[in-house]
CSV table of C-alpha atoms and ligand atoms in Angstrom, one decimal:
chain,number,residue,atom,x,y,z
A,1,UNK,CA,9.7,13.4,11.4
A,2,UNK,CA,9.5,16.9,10.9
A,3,UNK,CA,6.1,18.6,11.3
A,4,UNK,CA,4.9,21.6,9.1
A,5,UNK,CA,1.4,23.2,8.9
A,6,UNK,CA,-0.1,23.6,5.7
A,7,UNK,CA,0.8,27.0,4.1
A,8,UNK,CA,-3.2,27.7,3.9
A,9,UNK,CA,-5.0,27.5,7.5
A,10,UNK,CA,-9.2,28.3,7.1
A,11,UNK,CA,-11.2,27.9,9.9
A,12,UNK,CA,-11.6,24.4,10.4
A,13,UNK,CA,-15.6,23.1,10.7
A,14,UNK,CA,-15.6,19.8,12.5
A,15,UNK,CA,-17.5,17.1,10.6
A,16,UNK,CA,-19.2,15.4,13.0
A,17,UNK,CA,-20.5,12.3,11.3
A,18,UNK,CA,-16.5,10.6,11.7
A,19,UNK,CA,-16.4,12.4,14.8
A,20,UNK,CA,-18.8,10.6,16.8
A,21,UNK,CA,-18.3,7.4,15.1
A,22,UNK,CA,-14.6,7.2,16.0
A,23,UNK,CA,-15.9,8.5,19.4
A,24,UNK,CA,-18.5,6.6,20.3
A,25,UNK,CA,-17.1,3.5,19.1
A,26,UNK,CA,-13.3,3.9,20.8
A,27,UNK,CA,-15.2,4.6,24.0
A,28,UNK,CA,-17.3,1.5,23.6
A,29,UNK,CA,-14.4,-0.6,22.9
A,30,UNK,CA,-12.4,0.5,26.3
A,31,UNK,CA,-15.3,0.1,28.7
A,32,UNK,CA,-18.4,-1.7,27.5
A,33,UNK,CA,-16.4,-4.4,25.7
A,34,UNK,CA,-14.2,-5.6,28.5
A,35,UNK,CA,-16.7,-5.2,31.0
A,36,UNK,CA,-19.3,-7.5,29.7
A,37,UNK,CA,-16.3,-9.6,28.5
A,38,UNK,CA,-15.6,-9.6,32.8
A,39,UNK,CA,-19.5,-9.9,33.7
A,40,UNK,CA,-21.1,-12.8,31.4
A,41,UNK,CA,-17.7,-13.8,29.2
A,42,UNK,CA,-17.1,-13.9,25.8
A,43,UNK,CA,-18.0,-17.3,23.2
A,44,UNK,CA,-15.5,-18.8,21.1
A,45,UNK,CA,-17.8,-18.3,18.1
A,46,UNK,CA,-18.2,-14.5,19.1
A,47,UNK,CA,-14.2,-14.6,18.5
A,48,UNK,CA,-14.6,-16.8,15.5
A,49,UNK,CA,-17.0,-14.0,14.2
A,50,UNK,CA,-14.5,-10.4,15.4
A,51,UNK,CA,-11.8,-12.6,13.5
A,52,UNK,CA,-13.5,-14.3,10.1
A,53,UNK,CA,-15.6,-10.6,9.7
A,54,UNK,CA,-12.8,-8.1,10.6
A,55,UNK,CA,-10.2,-10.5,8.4
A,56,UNK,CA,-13.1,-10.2,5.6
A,57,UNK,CA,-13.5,-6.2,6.0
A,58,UNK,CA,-9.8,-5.5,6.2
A,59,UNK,CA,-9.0,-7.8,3.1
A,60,UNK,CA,-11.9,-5.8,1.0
A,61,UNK,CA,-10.2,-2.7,1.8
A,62,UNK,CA,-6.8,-4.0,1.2
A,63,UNK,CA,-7.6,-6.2,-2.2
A,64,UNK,CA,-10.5,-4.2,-3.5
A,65,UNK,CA,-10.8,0.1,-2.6
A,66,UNK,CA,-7.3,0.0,-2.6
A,67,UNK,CA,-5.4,-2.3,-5.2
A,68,UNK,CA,-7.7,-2.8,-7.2
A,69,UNK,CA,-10.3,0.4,-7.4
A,70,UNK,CA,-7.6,3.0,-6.3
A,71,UNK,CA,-5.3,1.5,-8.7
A,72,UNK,CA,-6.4,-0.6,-11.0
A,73,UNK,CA,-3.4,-3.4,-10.9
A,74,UNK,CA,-6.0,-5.9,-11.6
A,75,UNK,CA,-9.4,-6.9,-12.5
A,76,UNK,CA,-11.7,-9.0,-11.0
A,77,UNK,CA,-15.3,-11.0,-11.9
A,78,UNK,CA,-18.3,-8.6,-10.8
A,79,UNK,CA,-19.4,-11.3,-8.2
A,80,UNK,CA,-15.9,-10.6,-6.2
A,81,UNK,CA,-16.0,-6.7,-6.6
A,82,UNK,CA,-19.5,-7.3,-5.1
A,83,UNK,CA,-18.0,-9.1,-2.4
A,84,UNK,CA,-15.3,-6.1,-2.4
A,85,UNK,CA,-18.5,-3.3,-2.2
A,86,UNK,CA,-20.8,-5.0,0.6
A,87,UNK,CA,-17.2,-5.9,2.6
A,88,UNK,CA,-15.7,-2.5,2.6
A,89,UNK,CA,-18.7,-0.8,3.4
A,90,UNK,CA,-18.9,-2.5,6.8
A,91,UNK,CA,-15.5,-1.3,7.7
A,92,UNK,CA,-17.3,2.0,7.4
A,93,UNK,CA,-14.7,3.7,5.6
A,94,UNK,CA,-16.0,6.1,3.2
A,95,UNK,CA,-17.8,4.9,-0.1
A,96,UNK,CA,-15.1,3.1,-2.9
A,97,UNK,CA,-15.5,6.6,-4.6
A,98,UNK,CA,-14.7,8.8,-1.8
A,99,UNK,CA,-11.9,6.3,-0.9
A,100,UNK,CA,-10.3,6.3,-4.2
A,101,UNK,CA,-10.6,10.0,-5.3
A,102,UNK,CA,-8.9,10.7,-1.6
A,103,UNK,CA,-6.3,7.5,-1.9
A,104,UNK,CA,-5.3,8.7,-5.5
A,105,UNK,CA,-4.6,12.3,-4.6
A,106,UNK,CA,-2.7,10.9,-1.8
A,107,UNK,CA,-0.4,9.1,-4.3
A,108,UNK,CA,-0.2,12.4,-6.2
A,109,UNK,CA,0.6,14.8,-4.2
A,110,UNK,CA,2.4,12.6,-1.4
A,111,UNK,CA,3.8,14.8,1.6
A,112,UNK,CA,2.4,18.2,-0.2
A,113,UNK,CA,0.2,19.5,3.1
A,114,UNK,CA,-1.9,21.2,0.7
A,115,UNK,CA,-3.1,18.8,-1.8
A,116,UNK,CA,-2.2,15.0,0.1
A,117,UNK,CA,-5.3,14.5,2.1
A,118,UNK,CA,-3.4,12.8,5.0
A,119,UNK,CA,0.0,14.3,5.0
A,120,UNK,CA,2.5,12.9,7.4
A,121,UNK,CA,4.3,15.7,7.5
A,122,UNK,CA,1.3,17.7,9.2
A,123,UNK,CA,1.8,15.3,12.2
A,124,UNK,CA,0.8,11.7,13.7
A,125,UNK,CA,-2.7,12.5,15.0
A,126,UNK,CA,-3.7,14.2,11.8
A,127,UNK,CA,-2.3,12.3,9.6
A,128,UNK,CA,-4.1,8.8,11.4
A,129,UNK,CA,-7.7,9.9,12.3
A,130,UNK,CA,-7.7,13.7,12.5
A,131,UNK,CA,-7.7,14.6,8.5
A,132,UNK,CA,-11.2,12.7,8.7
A,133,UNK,CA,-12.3,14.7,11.8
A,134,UNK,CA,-12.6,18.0,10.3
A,135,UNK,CA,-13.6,19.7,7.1
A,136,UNK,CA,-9.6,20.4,5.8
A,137,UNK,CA,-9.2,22.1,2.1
A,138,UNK,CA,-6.6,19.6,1.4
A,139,UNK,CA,-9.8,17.1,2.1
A,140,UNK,CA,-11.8,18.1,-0.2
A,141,UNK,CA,-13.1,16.1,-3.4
A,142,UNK,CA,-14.0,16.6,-7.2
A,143,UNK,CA,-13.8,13.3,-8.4
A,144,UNK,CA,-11.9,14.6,-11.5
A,145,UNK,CA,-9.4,11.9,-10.9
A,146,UNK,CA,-12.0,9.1,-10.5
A,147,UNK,CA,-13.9,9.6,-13.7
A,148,UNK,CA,-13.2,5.6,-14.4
A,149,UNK,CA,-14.6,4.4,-11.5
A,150,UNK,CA,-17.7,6.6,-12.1
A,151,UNK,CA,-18.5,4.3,-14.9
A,152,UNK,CA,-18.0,1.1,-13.0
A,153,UNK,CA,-22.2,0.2,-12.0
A,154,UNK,CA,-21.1,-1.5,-8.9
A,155,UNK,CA,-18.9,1.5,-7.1
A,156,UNK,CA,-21.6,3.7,-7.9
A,157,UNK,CA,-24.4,1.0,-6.6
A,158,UNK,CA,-22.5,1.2,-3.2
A,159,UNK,CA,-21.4,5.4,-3.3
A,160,UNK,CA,-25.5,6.3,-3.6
A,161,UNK,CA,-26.7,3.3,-1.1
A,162,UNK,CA,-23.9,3.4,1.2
A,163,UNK,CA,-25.8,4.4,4.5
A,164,UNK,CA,-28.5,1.1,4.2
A,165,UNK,CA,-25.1,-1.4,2.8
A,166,UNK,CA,-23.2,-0.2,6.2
A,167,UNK,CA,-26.8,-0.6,8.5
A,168,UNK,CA,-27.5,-4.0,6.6
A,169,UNK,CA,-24.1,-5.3,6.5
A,170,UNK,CA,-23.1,-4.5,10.1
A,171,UNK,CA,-26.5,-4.4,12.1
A,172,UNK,CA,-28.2,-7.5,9.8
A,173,UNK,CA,-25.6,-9.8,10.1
A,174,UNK,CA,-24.7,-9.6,13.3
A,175,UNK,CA,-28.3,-9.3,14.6
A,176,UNK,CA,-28.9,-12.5,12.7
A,177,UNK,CA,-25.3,-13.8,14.1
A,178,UNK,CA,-26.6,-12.8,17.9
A,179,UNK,CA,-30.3,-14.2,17.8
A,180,UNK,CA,-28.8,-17.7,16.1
A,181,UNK,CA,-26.2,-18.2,18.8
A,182,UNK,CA,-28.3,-16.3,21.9
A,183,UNK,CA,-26.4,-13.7,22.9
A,184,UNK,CA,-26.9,-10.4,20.9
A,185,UNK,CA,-25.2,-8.2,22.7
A,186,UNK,CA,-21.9,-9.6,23.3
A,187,UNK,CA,-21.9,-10.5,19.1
A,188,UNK,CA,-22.4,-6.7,18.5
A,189,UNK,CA,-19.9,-5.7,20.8
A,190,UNK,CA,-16.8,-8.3,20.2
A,191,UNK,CA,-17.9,-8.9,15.9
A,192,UNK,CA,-19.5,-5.3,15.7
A,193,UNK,CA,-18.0,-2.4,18.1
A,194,UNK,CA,-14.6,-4.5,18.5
A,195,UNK,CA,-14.1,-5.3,15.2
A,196,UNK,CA,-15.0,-2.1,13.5
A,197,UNK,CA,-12.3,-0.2,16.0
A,198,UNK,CA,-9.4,-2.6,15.3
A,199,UNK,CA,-10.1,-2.3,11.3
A,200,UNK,CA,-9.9,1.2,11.8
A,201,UNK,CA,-7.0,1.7,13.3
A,202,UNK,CA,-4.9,-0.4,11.9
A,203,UNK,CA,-5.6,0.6,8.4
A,204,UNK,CA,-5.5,4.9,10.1
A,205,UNK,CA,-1.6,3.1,10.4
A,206,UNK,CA,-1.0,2.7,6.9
A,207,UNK,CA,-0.9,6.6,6.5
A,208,UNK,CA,0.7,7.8,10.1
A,209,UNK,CA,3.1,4.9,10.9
A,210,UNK,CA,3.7,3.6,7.4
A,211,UNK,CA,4.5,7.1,6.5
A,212,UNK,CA,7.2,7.7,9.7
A,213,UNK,CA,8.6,4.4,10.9
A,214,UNK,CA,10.7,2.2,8.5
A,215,UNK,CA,13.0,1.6,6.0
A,216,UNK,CA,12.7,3.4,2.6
A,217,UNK,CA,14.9,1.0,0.0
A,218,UNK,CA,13.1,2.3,-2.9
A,219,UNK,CA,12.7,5.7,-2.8
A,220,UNK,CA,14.4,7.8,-0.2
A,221,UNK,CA,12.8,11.5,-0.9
A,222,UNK,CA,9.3,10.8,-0.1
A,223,UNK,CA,8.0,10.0,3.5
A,224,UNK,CA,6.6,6.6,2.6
A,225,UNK,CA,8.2,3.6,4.5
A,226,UNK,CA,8.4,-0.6,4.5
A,227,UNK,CA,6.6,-1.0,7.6
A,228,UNK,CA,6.6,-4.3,9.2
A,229,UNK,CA,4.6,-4.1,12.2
A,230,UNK,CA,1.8,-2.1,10.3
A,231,UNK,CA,2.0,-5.3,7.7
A,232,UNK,CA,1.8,-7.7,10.5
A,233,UNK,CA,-1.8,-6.4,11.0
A,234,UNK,CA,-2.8,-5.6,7.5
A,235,UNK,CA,-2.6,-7.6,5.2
A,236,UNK,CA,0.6,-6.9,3.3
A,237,UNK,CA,0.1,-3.2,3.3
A,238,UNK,CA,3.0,-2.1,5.1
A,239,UNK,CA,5.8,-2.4,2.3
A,240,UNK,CA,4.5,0.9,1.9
A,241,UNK,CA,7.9,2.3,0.4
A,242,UNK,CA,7.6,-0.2,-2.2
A,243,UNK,CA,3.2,0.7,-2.6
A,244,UNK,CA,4.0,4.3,-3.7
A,245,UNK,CA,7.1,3.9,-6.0
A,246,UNK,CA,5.3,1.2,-7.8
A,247,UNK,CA,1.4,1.6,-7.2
A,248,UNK,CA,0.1,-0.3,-9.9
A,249,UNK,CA,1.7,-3.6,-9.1
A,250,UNK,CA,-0.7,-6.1,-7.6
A,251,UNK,CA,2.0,-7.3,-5.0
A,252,UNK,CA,3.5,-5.0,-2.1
A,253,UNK,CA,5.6,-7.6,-0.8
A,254,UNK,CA,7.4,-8.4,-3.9
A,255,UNK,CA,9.5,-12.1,-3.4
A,256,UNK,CA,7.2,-15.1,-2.7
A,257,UNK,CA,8.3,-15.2,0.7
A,258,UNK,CA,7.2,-11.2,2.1
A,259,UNK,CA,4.4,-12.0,3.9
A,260,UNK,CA,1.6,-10.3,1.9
A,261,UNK,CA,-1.7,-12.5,2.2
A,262,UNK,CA,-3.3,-10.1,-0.5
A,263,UNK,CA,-1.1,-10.5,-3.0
A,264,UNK,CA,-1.7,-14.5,-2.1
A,265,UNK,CA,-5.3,-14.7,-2.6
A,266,UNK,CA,-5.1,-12.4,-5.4
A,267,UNK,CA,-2.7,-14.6,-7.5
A,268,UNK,CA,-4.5,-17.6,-6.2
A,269,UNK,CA,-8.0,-16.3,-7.8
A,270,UNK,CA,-6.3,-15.9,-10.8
A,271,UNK,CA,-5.9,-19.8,-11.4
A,272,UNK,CA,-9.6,-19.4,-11.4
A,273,UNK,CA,-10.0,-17.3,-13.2
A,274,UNK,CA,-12.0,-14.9,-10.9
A,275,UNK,CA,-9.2,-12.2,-10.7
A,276,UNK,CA,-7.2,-11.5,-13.8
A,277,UNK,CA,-4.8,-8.8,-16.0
A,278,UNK,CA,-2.3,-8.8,-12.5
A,279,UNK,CA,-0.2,-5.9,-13.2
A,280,UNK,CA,4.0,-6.4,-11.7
A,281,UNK,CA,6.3,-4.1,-11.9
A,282,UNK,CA,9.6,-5.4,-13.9
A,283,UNK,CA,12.5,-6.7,-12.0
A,284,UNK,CA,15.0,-4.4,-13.7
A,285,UNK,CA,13.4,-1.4,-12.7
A,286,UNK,CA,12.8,-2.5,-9.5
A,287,UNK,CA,16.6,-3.1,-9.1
A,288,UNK,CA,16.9,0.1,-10.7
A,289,UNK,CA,15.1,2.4,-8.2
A,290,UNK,CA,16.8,0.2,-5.1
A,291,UNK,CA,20.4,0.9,-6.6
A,292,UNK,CA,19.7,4.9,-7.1
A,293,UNK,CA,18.5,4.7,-3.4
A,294,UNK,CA,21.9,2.6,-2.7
A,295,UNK,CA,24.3,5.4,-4.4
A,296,UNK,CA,22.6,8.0,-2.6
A,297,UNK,CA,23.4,6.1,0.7
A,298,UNK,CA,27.2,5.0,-0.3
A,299,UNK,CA,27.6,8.8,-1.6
A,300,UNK,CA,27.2,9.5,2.3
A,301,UNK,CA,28.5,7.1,4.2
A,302,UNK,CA,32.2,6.8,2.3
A,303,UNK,CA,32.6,10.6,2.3
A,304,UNK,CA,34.4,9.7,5.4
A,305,UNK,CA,37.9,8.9,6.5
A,306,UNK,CA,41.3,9.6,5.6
A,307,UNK,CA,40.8,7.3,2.2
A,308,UNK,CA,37.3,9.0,1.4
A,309,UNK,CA,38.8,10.0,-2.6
A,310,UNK,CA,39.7,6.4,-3.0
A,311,UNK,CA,36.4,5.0,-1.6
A,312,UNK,CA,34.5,8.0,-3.1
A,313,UNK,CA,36.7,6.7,-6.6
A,314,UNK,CA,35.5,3.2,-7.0
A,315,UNK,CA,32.0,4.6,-6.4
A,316,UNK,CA,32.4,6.8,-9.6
A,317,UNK,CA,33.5,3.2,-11.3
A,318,UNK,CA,30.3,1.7,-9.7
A,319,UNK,CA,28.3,4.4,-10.9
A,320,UNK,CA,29.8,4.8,-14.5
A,321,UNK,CA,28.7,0.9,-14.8
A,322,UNK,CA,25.2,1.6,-13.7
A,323,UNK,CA,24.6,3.6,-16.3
A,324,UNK,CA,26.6,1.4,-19.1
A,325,UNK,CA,23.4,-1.2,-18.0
A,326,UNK,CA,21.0,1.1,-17.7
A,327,UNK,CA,21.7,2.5,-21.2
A,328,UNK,CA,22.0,-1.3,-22.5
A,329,UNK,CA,18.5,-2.0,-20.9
A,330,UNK,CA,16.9,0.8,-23.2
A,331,UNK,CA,18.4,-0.2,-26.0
A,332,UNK,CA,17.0,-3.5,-25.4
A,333,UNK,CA,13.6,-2.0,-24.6
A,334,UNK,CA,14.0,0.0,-27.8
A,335,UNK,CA,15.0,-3.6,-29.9
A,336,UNK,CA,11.7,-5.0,-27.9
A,337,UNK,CA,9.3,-2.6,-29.6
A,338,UNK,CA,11.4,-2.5,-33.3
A,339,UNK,CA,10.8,-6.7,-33.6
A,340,UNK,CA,8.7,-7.3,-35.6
A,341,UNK,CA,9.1,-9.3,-39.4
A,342,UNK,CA,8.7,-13.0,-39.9
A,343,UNK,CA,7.0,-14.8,-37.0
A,344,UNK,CA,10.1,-17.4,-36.7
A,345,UNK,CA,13.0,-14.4,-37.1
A,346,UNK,CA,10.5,-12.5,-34.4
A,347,UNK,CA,10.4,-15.3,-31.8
A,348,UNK,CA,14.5,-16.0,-32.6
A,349,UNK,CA,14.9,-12.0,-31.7
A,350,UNK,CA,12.8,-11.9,-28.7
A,351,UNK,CA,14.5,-14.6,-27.2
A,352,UNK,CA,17.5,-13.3,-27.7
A,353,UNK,CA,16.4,-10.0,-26.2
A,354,UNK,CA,15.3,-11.8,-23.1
A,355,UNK,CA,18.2,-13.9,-21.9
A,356,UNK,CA,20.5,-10.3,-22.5
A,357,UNK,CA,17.7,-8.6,-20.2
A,358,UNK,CA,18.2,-11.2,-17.9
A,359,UNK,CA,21.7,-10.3,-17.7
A,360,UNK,CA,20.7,-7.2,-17.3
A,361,UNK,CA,19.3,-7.8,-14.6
A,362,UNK,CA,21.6,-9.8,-12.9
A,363,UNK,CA,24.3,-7.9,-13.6
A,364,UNK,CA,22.0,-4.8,-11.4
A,365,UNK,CA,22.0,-7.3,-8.8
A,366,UNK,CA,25.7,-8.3,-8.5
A,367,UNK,CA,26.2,-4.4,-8.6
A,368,UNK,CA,23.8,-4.0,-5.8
A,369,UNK,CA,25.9,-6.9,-3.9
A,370,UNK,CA,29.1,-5.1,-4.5
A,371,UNK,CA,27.9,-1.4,-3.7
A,372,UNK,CA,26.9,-2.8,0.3
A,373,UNK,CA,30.6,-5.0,0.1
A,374,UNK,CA,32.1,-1.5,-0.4
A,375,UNK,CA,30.5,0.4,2.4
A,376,UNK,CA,31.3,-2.7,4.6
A,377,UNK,CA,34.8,-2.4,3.8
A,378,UNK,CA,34.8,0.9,4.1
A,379,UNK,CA,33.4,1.5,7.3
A,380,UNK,CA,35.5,-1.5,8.4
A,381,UNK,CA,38.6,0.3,7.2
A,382,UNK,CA,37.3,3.4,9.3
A,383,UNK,CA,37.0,1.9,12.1
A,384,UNK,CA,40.8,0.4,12.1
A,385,UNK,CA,42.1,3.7,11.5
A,386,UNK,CA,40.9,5.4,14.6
B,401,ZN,ZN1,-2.0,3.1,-2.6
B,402,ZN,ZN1,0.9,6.4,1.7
């Protein structure tokens, strides 16, 4: 990827508090953890605690700063966005406030070194840990854009008691953990030090790899990428192309079968009731925003060969028919929002609306089909005529 400084450069304070906790903690977790691990051993329940707490922290982060706080494609019962507050806080991430007014300029201004607080494009390192390391303009936060969340009593409980929830959450429990089960110190280094550096690190992922490693199948201008190793580890969060072209769906991974354990649990408290107003994107302009990626592609990979007009050709057809839907689809849309009359003609009319936006939709999908057919052959064809 390419790497560009910002096109303001102050005099960079360090900030000293992220510093030394990234530090001390990384330092810990590549000596003192393996070397008691070698001296006395480490439990199976100290394990059982690094994997039940750091799964807990990680899926606060994931389900609650982040899809639900940052942007709001769901609600949820106060007694889980409680569980959301005290859980993200002992991932020691930054308050739900800071996290959001940061994550949502991110989304803003994605890729613009200036205003994205952990632009990619200003390099691996910064964009993973260093962005948090020092006091950078582009960090800075007025909370203009989190005005919502300022209302919400719980955020705000956690943003002005943050210091005691982290001390509580991460020193309580596991000196409670340690004295219950004997062994203090090798609880607060596997379920404390451990634990604390993996979560970190593998969400720092989401915005260095996630932004430089991967696929981009639904929008090919911006640096975000589908990301399966970083989704592997968290949660769901590396269909990261997908995240930041639709951010206020409550799924990443969209079909049943992506592996995205948030999106799971979040549709599974829905049946009771404990999270609720899940927000999707719609299938035809999800199929909509993979096509336009798909043209782009074919545009470049017929312009090729000693049949390139004829290839280029039946792409025109292809993309004269895209639009023939897509203008069909807003009619439809506009038809949607017009019905309205007698409640029987209404229902009769809406149902007619729907099965033709299904075909709307299926007819984006068999185009979709077609449009990788056509590079196949065409490459295919390429490839006999040399
Ligand atoms: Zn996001
Ligand atoms: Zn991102």
């Amino acid at each position: 990827m390419r790497t560009t400084p910002p096109a303001t450069i102050t005099k960079l304070k360090r900030f000293w508090p992220s510093t030394l906790l990234f530090a001390i903690t990384g330092i810990l977790a590549l000596t003192a953890v393996p070397i008691y691990g070698v001296v006395y051993g480490y439990h199976w329940y100290q394990w059982l605690a690094f994997a039940i707490f750091g799964g807990l922290c990680a899926f606060s982060i994931s389900a609650g700063t982040h899809r639900m706080w940052s942007h709001r494609s769901y609600d949820a019962h106060w007694s889980l966005r409680l569980f959301f507050a005290l859980f993200s806080a002992a991932a020691i991430q930054g308050s739900i406030l800071n996290w959001c007014a940061g994550h949502r300029n991110h989304h803003r201004y994605t890729d613009d070194n200036d205003r994205d607080p952990y632009s990619a494009r200003r390099g691996f390192w910064f964009s993973h840990i260093d962005w948090m390391m020092h006091e950078y303009p582009s960090s800075h936060l007025d909370y203009k854009n989190v005005a919502d969340l300022k209302q919400d009593k719980i955020v705000m409980w956690q943003h002005n008691y943050y210091i005691p929830i982290i001390i509580s959450m991460n020193l309580g429990i596991l000196l409670v953990l340690g004295l219950l089960t004997g062994d203090v110190i090798g609880m607060l280094l596997l379920a404390g030090v451990l634990r604390l550096v993996v979560n970190h690190h593998t969400t720092f992922m989401i915005n260095s790899l996630a932004h430089m490693w991967g696929p981009r199948p639904y929008k090919d201008d911006i640096s975000a990428r589908d990301n399966y190793l970083v989704n592997f580890f968290l949660c769901g969060e590396g269909y990261h192309n997908y995240h930041h072209t639709f951010q206020t769906d409550y799924r990443n991974g969209i079909h049943l079968y992506h592996y995205d354990p948030t999106k799971w649990v979040i549709k599974l408290l829905s049946w009771l009731r404990i999270t609720y107003n899940l927000k999707v994107a719609s299938p035809i302009q999800i199929q909509k925003a993979k096509l336009s990626v798909q043209f782009r592609q074919a545009e470049r990979k017929l312009a090729i060969g000693k049949r390139k007009e004829e290839w280029l050709q039946l792409l025109r057809n292809e993309s004269a028919q895209f639009s023939k839907t897509l203008d069909n689809w807003k009619k439809l849309q506009l038809q949607n929002t017009q019905c309205h009359g007698e409640q029987l003609t209404e229902k009769w009319n809406r149902m007619t609306i729907q099965s033709k936006v299904k075909e709307v939709e299926y007819s984006l999908k068999m185009q979709s089909k077609r449009l990788g057919l056509l590079i196949k052959q065409c490459q295919a064809d390429t490839t006999a005529a040399t």
